[in-house]
Short mmCIF file of C-alpha atoms and ligand atoms in Angstrom, two decimals:
data_model
loop_
_atom_site.label_atom_id
_atom_site.label_comp_id
_atom_site.label_asym_id
_atom_site.label_seq_id
_atom_site.Cartn_x
_atom_site.Cartn_y
_atom_site.Cartn_z
CA MET A 414 73.82 170.62 75.43
CA ASP A 415 74.34 174.46 74.99
CA LEU A 416 71.48 175.94 77.10
CA PHE A 417 72.04 179.52 75.57
CA PRO A 418 72.75 178.80 71.96
CA ALA A 419 73.73 181.81 69.89
CA GLY A 420 70.59 181.69 67.64
CA LEU A 421 68.15 182.51 70.53
CA GLY A 422 65.99 185.63 69.93
CA HIS A 423 67.36 188.67 71.74
CA ASP A 424 64.09 188.70 73.85
CA SER A 425 64.36 185.08 74.90
CA VAL A 426 64.68 183.94 78.59
CA GLY A 427 67.98 182.22 77.45
CA ALA A 428 69.48 185.49 75.84
CA GLU A 429 68.63 187.44 78.91
CA LEU A 430 70.11 184.72 81.36
CA ALA A 431 73.32 184.60 79.06
CA ARG A 432 73.49 188.36 79.18
CA ARG A 433 73.50 188.28 82.83
CA GLY A 434 76.13 185.64 83.10
CA VAL A 435 73.98 183.26 84.93
CA PRO A 436 75.97 179.83 85.41
CA ARG A 437 74.64 176.63 83.48
CA ARG A 438 74.67 174.81 86.80
CA GLU A 439 72.31 177.32 88.33
CA PHE A 440 70.13 177.47 85.46
CA LEU A 441 69.68 173.69 85.41
CA SER A 442 68.91 173.44 89.10
CA PHE A 443 66.32 176.22 88.64
CA CYS A 444 64.74 174.06 85.82
CA ALA A 445 64.90 171.09 88.01
CA SER A 446 62.70 172.84 90.52
CA LEU A 447 60.45 174.06 87.96
CA ALA A 448 59.86 170.54 86.77
CA ALA A 449 59.17 169.16 90.15
CA LEU A 450 56.72 172.06 90.65
CA MET A 451 55.02 171.11 87.49
CA ALA A 452 54.84 167.53 88.66
CA LEU A 453 56.80 166.31 85.64
CA PRO A 454 58.46 163.05 85.51
CA ALA A 455 62.17 162.83 86.79
CA GLY A 456 64.75 163.49 84.06
CA SER A 457 62.56 166.28 82.58
CA GLU A 458 64.67 169.23 83.63
CA ALA A 459 66.84 169.16 80.32
CA ALA A 460 63.65 169.38 78.21
CA VAL A 461 62.25 172.14 80.58
CA ALA A 462 65.73 173.95 80.34
CA ALA A 463 65.51 173.85 76.48
CA ALA A 464 61.91 175.13 76.31
CA VAL A 465 62.48 177.85 79.01
CA SER A 466 65.80 179.10 77.32
CA ALA A 467 63.99 179.29 73.97
CA ALA A 468 60.84 180.82 75.32
CA ARG A 469 60.31 184.58 74.84
CA ARG A 470 59.95 186.51 78.24
CA GLN A 471 56.37 186.47 78.71
CA SER A 472 54.54 189.68 78.81
CA VAL A 473 52.13 189.73 81.86
CA ILE A 474 49.43 192.37 82.54
CA TRP A 475 48.18 191.99 86.19
CA LEU A 476 44.87 193.48 87.23
CA SER A 477 43.67 193.83 90.78
CA PHE A 478 39.99 194.46 91.46
CA GLN A 479 37.80 193.84 94.47
CA GLU A 480 40.29 192.08 96.86
CA CYS A 481 42.49 192.73 99.88
CA THR A 482 45.95 192.50 98.08
CA GLY A 483 46.44 188.98 100.02
CA CYS A 484 47.14 187.17 96.88
CA ALA A 485 50.12 189.83 95.64
CA GLU A 486 51.35 189.37 99.21
CA SER A 487 51.32 185.44 98.75
CA LEU A 488 53.20 185.93 95.55
CA THR A 489 55.98 188.06 96.96
CA ARG A 490 56.58 184.92 99.53
CA SER A 491 57.25 182.84 96.51
CA HIS A 492 60.31 180.61 97.12
CA SER A 493 60.54 178.31 93.98
CA PRO A 494 60.88 180.01 91.70
CA SER A 495 61.32 183.02 93.87
CA LEU A 496 59.44 186.30 92.75
CA GLU A 497 62.96 187.62 91.74
CA ASN A 498 63.47 184.70 89.25
CA LEU A 499 60.05 185.17 88.29
CA LEU A 500 60.37 188.74 87.41
CA PHE A 501 63.71 188.98 86.06
CA ASP A 502 64.32 185.74 84.42
CA LEU A 503 60.86 184.36 83.25
CA ILE A 504 58.27 187.10 82.68
CA SER A 505 57.95 190.79 81.77
CA LEU A 506 55.56 192.05 84.29
CA ASP A 507 54.28 195.07 82.39
CA TYR A 508 51.60 196.21 84.83
CA GLN A 509 50.79 195.51 88.58
CA HIS A 510 49.41 197.84 91.04
CA THR A 511 51.23 196.64 93.98
CA LEU A 512 54.80 195.97 92.49
CA GLN A 513 55.17 198.73 89.52
CA ALA A 514 57.24 201.69 90.23
CA ALA A 515 54.93 203.83 87.91
CA SER A 516 51.86 205.53 88.89
CA GLY A 517 49.02 207.55 87.47
CA GLU A 518 49.05 208.19 83.71
CA ALA A 519 52.38 206.46 83.36
CA ALA A 520 51.08 203.23 84.77
CA GLU A 521 48.00 203.27 82.42
CA ALA A 522 50.52 204.11 79.58
CA ALA A 523 52.50 200.86 80.51
CA ARG A 524 49.24 198.84 80.24
CA MET A 525 48.38 200.38 76.87
CA ALA A 526 52.00 199.80 75.56
CA ALA A 527 51.99 196.04 76.72
CA MET A 528 48.69 195.45 74.94
CA ARG A 529 49.63 197.23 71.77
CA GLU A 530 53.11 195.65 71.42
CA ASN A 531 52.22 192.05 72.27
CA GLN A 532 48.79 191.72 70.70
CA GLY A 533 47.55 188.19 71.09
CA LYS A 534 50.67 187.02 72.97
CA TYR A 535 50.28 188.48 76.31
CA LEU A 536 48.94 186.80 79.67
CA VAL A 537 46.53 188.55 81.79
CA ILE A 538 46.45 187.82 85.53
CA VAL A 539 43.26 189.08 87.60
CA ASP A 540 42.96 189.00 91.29
CA GLY A 541 39.70 190.23 92.89
CA SER A 542 36.11 190.16 91.71
CA VAL A 543 34.13 192.46 89.51
CA PRO A 544 31.20 194.47 90.85
CA LEU A 545 28.31 194.51 88.75
CA ALA A 546 25.67 196.35 90.91
CA ASN A 547 27.20 199.69 90.19
CA PRO A 548 30.15 200.47 87.96
CA GLY A 549 31.36 203.25 90.42
CA TYR A 550 32.02 200.60 93.12
CA CYS A 551 35.51 199.93 91.69
CA THR A 552 37.29 202.17 89.34
CA ILE A 553 41.05 202.43 88.20
CA ALA A 554 42.08 205.74 86.17
CA GLY A 555 38.34 206.78 85.92
CA MET A 556 37.46 203.30 84.28
CA SER A 557 35.01 200.85 85.71
CA VAL A 558 37.01 197.39 86.48
CA ALA A 559 34.37 195.62 84.11
CA ASP A 560 35.56 197.87 81.21
CA ILE A 561 39.40 197.48 82.03
CA LEU A 562 38.77 193.87 82.17
CA ARG A 563 36.98 193.74 78.78
CA GLU A 564 39.64 196.14 77.21
CA THR A 565 42.61 194.22 78.48
CA VAL A 566 41.54 190.64 77.80
CA ALA A 567 40.37 191.67 74.15
CA ASN A 568 43.83 190.77 72.89
CA ALA A 569 45.26 188.51 75.43
CA MET A 570 46.07 184.94 74.83
CA ALA A 571 44.75 183.52 78.23
CA VAL A 572 43.64 184.77 81.63
CA VAL A 573 44.71 183.45 84.88
CA ALA A 574 42.19 184.23 87.67
CA VAL A 575 44.29 184.23 91.02
CA GLY A 576 42.57 183.93 94.29
CA SER A 577 39.18 182.81 95.37
CA CYS A 578 37.77 186.33 94.54
CA ALA A 579 38.72 186.24 90.99
CA ALA A 580 37.87 182.50 90.57
CA TYR A 581 34.48 182.45 92.42
CA GLY A 582 33.62 186.04 93.82
CA GLY A 583 35.33 185.31 97.25
CA LEU A 584 34.71 187.73 100.29
CA PRO A 585 33.21 190.38 98.06
CA ALA A 586 30.64 188.00 96.75
CA ALA A 587 29.83 186.54 100.34
CA GLN A 588 26.07 187.04 101.38
CA PRO A 589 24.47 189.55 100.87
CA ASN A 590 26.97 190.29 97.99
CA PRO A 591 26.29 194.10 98.34
CA THR A 592 28.49 195.00 95.23
CA GLY A 593 27.06 192.24 92.96
CA ALA A 594 30.42 190.72 92.76
CA VAL A 595 31.01 188.20 89.93
CA PRO A 596 34.26 186.01 89.27
CA ILE A 597 36.26 186.81 86.10
CA SER A 598 35.01 183.49 84.15
CA SER A 599 31.55 184.83 84.15
CA LEU A 600 32.78 187.86 82.10
CA VAL A 601 35.54 186.32 80.03
CA MET A 602 33.97 183.92 77.63
CA ASP A 603 36.15 183.96 74.66
CA LYS A 604 39.56 183.22 76.16
CA PRO A 605 40.87 180.42 78.13
CA VAL A 606 40.51 180.99 81.88
CA VAL A 607 42.43 179.24 84.58
CA ASN A 608 41.07 179.53 88.03
CA VAL A 609 43.98 179.56 90.97
CA PRO A 610 41.57 179.67 93.89
CA GLY A 611 42.65 180.03 97.57
CA CYS A 612 42.31 182.98 99.85
CA PRO A 613 45.21 183.62 99.31
CA PRO A 614 46.40 180.92 96.78
CA ILE A 615 49.75 179.05 97.56
CA PRO A 616 52.55 181.08 96.05
CA THR A 617 54.15 178.02 94.61
CA VAL A 618 50.94 177.19 92.77
CA ILE A 619 50.69 180.65 91.40
CA THR A 620 54.24 180.41 89.94
CA GLY A 621 53.91 176.85 88.98
CA VAL A 622 51.10 177.77 86.59
CA LEU A 623 53.15 180.82 85.16
CA ALA A 624 56.13 178.42 84.85
CA TYR A 625 53.92 175.74 83.04
CA PHE A 626 52.52 178.28 80.53
CA LEU A 627 55.92 179.68 79.91
CA THR A 628 57.39 176.27 79.26
CA PHE A 629 54.75 174.67 77.08
CA GLY A 630 53.03 177.94 75.60
CA ARG A 631 49.64 176.66 76.89
CA LEU A 632 47.69 176.36 80.10
CA PRO A 633 47.92 173.12 82.38
CA GLU A 634 45.40 170.48 82.23
CA LEU A 635 42.23 171.93 83.93
CA ASP A 636 39.54 170.28 86.01
CA ALA A 637 35.60 170.95 85.63
CA GLN A 638 36.06 174.31 87.45
CA GLY A 639 38.96 175.40 85.47
CA ARG A 640 41.65 174.46 88.22
CA PRO A 641 45.02 173.02 87.27
CA LYS A 642 44.56 169.26 88.11
CA ALA A 643 48.38 169.16 89.25
CA PHE A 644 47.59 171.28 92.20
CA TYR A 645 43.75 170.88 92.96
CA GLY A 646 43.37 167.04 92.23
CA GLU A 647 43.16 165.95 95.60
CA THR A 648 41.69 167.08 98.86
CA ILE A 649 43.58 168.26 101.69
CA HIS A 650 42.21 165.34 103.70
CA ASP A 651 43.57 162.88 101.00
CA ARG A 652 47.01 163.96 101.75
CA CYS A 653 47.05 165.01 105.34
CA TYR A 654 49.70 163.77 107.57
CA ARG A 655 46.89 163.57 110.30
CA ARG A 656 44.79 161.26 108.26
CA PRO A 657 45.79 157.90 109.97
CA PHE A 658 44.25 159.62 113.01
CA TYR A 659 41.01 160.11 111.47
CA ASP A 660 41.05 156.40 110.05
CA GLN A 661 41.75 155.39 113.73
CA GLY A 662 38.80 157.52 115.15
CA LYS A 663 41.20 159.67 117.05
CA PHE A 664 40.01 163.33 117.19
CA ALA A 665 41.10 166.37 119.15
CA GLU A 666 37.90 167.81 120.94
CA SER A 667 39.16 171.06 121.78
CA PHE A 668 42.30 172.97 120.47
CA ASP A 669 44.10 172.51 123.87
CA ASP A 670 43.20 168.96 124.80
CA GLU A 671 45.27 165.99 125.05
CA GLY A 672 44.14 164.91 121.56
CA ALA A 673 45.36 168.42 120.18
CA ARG A 674 48.61 167.97 121.99
CA LYS A 675 49.07 164.60 120.46
CA GLY A 676 48.43 165.87 116.86
CA TRP A 677 45.09 163.97 116.34
CA CYS A 678 42.75 164.68 113.52
CA LEU A 679 41.03 168.11 113.75
CA PHE A 680 37.93 166.97 112.02
CA LYS A 681 35.77 167.51 115.05
CA LEU A 682 37.02 171.22 115.31
CA GLY A 683 35.62 172.02 111.92
CA CYS A 684 38.45 171.14 109.67
CA ARG A 685 37.22 171.32 106.05
CA GLY A 686 39.99 169.21 104.60
CA PRO A 687 37.72 166.67 103.44
CA ILE A 688 35.67 168.99 101.01
CA THR A 689 38.74 171.27 100.10
CA TYR A 690 40.78 170.60 97.07
CA ASN A 691 44.22 172.13 97.18
CA ALA A 692 47.89 171.39 97.50
CA CYS A 693 48.55 172.85 101.03
CA ALA A 694 49.27 169.27 102.56
CA THR A 695 51.83 168.66 99.96
CA THR A 696 53.26 171.97 98.84
CA LYS A 697 52.90 173.73 102.04
CA TRP A 698 53.49 177.30 102.68
CA ASN A 699 56.47 179.65 103.42
CA GLY A 700 59.07 177.57 101.54
CA GLY A 701 57.44 174.26 102.61
CA VAL A 702 57.87 174.88 106.28
CA SER A 703 54.15 174.22 107.32
CA PHE A 704 50.43 174.49 106.57
CA PRO A 705 47.41 175.42 108.76
CA ILE A 706 46.69 171.91 109.97
CA GLN A 707 50.37 171.09 110.75
CA SER A 708 50.24 174.38 112.90
CA GLY A 709 47.12 173.16 114.83
CA HIS A 710 44.48 174.93 112.99
CA GLY A 711 41.93 173.00 110.78
CA CYS A 712 41.46 173.89 107.16
CA LEU A 713 38.92 176.72 106.54
CA GLY A 714 38.25 175.56 102.85
CA CYS A 715 39.48 178.93 101.40
CA SER A 716 39.93 177.35 97.79
CA GLU A 717 36.39 176.38 97.58
CA ALA A 718 33.58 178.34 96.10
CA LYS A 719 31.31 180.21 98.52
CA PHE A 720 33.65 179.17 101.45
CA TRP A 721 32.69 182.37 103.47
CA ASP A 722 29.10 181.26 103.39
CA MET A 723 29.62 177.63 104.32
CA GLY A 724 29.98 178.42 107.95
CA PRO A 725 30.16 179.25 110.56
CA PHE A 726 33.68 178.50 110.77
CA TYR A 727 34.80 175.66 113.18
CA GLN A 728 31.52 173.89 112.81
CA PRO A 729 32.40 170.35 112.21
CA LEU A 730 31.18 169.21 108.81
CA SER A 731 29.58 165.79 110.25
CA THR A 732 30.25 163.43 112.88
CA PRO A 733 32.65 160.64 111.79
CA THR A 734 30.54 157.75 110.55
CA ALA A 735 30.73 154.25 111.75
CA THR A 736 32.40 153.25 108.42
CA SER A 737 35.56 154.73 109.34
CA ARG A 738 35.68 153.34 112.79
CA MET A 739 34.71 149.87 111.39
CA ASN A 740 37.73 150.12 109.13
CA LEU A 741 39.80 150.66 112.29
CA ALA A 742 38.28 147.66 114.00
CA GLY A 743 38.66 145.49 110.97
CA ALA A 744 42.45 146.73 110.91
CA ALA A 745 43.02 145.99 114.43
CA VAL A 746 41.58 142.30 114.31
CA ALA A 747 43.27 141.55 110.97
CA GLY A 748 46.71 142.87 112.11
CA ALA A 749 49.07 145.53 110.81
CA ALA A 750 49.40 144.31 107.20
CA ALA A 751 45.55 144.45 106.79
CA GLY A 752 45.69 147.84 108.61
CA LEU A 753 47.79 149.22 105.93
CA ALA A 754 45.64 147.65 103.33
CA VAL A 755 42.54 149.59 104.81
CA LEU A 756 44.51 152.78 105.02
CA ALA A 757 45.67 152.49 101.40
CA ALA A 758 42.11 151.96 100.53
CA ASN A 759 40.99 154.95 102.40
CA LEU A 760 43.81 157.22 100.88
CA GLY A 761 42.02 156.55 97.54
CA LYS A 762 40.31 159.68 96.09
CA LYS A 763 36.82 158.90 97.55
CA SER A 764 37.08 156.61 100.64
CA ALA A 765 33.95 154.95 101.70
CA ALA A 766 34.13 156.97 104.81
CA GLN A 767 34.42 160.03 102.94
CA ALA A 768 31.39 159.22 100.64
CA ALA A 769 29.17 158.28 103.52
CA HIS A 770 29.95 161.74 105.30
CA GLU A 771 28.12 163.96 102.82
CA PRO A 772 29.47 166.73 104.69
CA ILE A 773 27.44 169.99 105.38
CA GLY A 774 28.09 172.31 102.46
CA VAL A 775 28.72 169.52 99.77
CA ALA A 776 25.30 169.75 98.40
CA ASP A 777 25.55 173.53 98.18
CA LEU A 778 28.99 173.28 96.56
CA VAL A 779 27.88 170.80 94.02
CA LYS A 780 24.80 173.00 93.05
CA ASP A 781 27.04 176.17 92.78
CA LYS A 782 29.57 174.23 90.67
CA ALA A 783 26.75 173.03 88.34
CA LYS A 784 25.53 176.61 87.61
FE1 FSX B 201 40.60 187.44 97.46
FE2 FSX B 201 43.26 188.18 96.72
FE3 FSX B 201 41.51 186.40 99.52
FE4 FSX B 201 42.62 188.75 99.40
O1 FSX B 201 43.96 189.51 95.57
S1 FSX B 201 41.22 185.56 97.59
S2 FSX B 201 40.33 188.51 99.65
S3 FSX B 201 43.70 186.74 100.04
O2 FSX B 201 43.68 189.29 98.03
O3 FSX B 201 41.50 188.20 96.07
#
């Protein structure tokens, strides 16, 4: 199979890779990592390679509003694909405050040119929330960010709201929300919007969503909150390697006790893993090295709506119920095989123990999501 056939458009990813002499083997291994990232079945890499090769380098305009730049910092730690892969091979990042060389009028001219030359085809990524209490609270080149958003998405194909600020309002929207901060989805009604929450989001998840869009020309399957199911389909708790300790009723009571040293469950130290949907426990951070729970710190729930207001941090969600302890007792009596069956049942999407908890914050969360 010729990955970079002669008939490819001059602005295709394949043509660009061929020009730069990227070896076939290297490209295929890159596509294999993309396929794994997108949770595609084994053997999909050839199809991904063909699609990526023929794809046009995607024009992307990245807007940053009320935020801390943690999301862009996270992206720069992307390892698979690396930021370098992403920028030079897959996309044409035509505007991004933190990474672009241009400034002032030249930067704004680049945004206008990208909008003009790629009408209906460019992707808009937004991090940060929009202040509605006063347009002067956040402006770029003399324009309110609400107007910049409106202008930029008018001819866009789709919008990706990166980070909990863009997806839910995040830190700027925490009580008492002095700037009247709102998420992107409350202002963009006529374009597809995908939410990639997290404060910041996992870099692999940001690049995974972009890779999916580039490969298939559409957004991945989303849940009711507009999050890609492939990355936000399960809770941290569902996939946590400390989960067996939870099921056995073994909990650290402080960050330096015997239980903590033995790696027991951090639930009693306020871990929000049971109510937090994200891929930290599987994808991990820093090239797959670790994630907060593996480093001895409970999950703060940063990818859930209103997580700043669901506090205080380190307050346990609730006391583990008798249900999970009963599971342990039953497992012990019935032996190892039965224990594994109980564990398998508990690893289901909503275990009886999880359903019985109704942790603090869940009701609020559901209420917020229903709005
Ligand atoms: Fe918000 Fe991102 Fe947290 Fe910071 O851009 S999601 S405050 S990591 O920077 O928007």
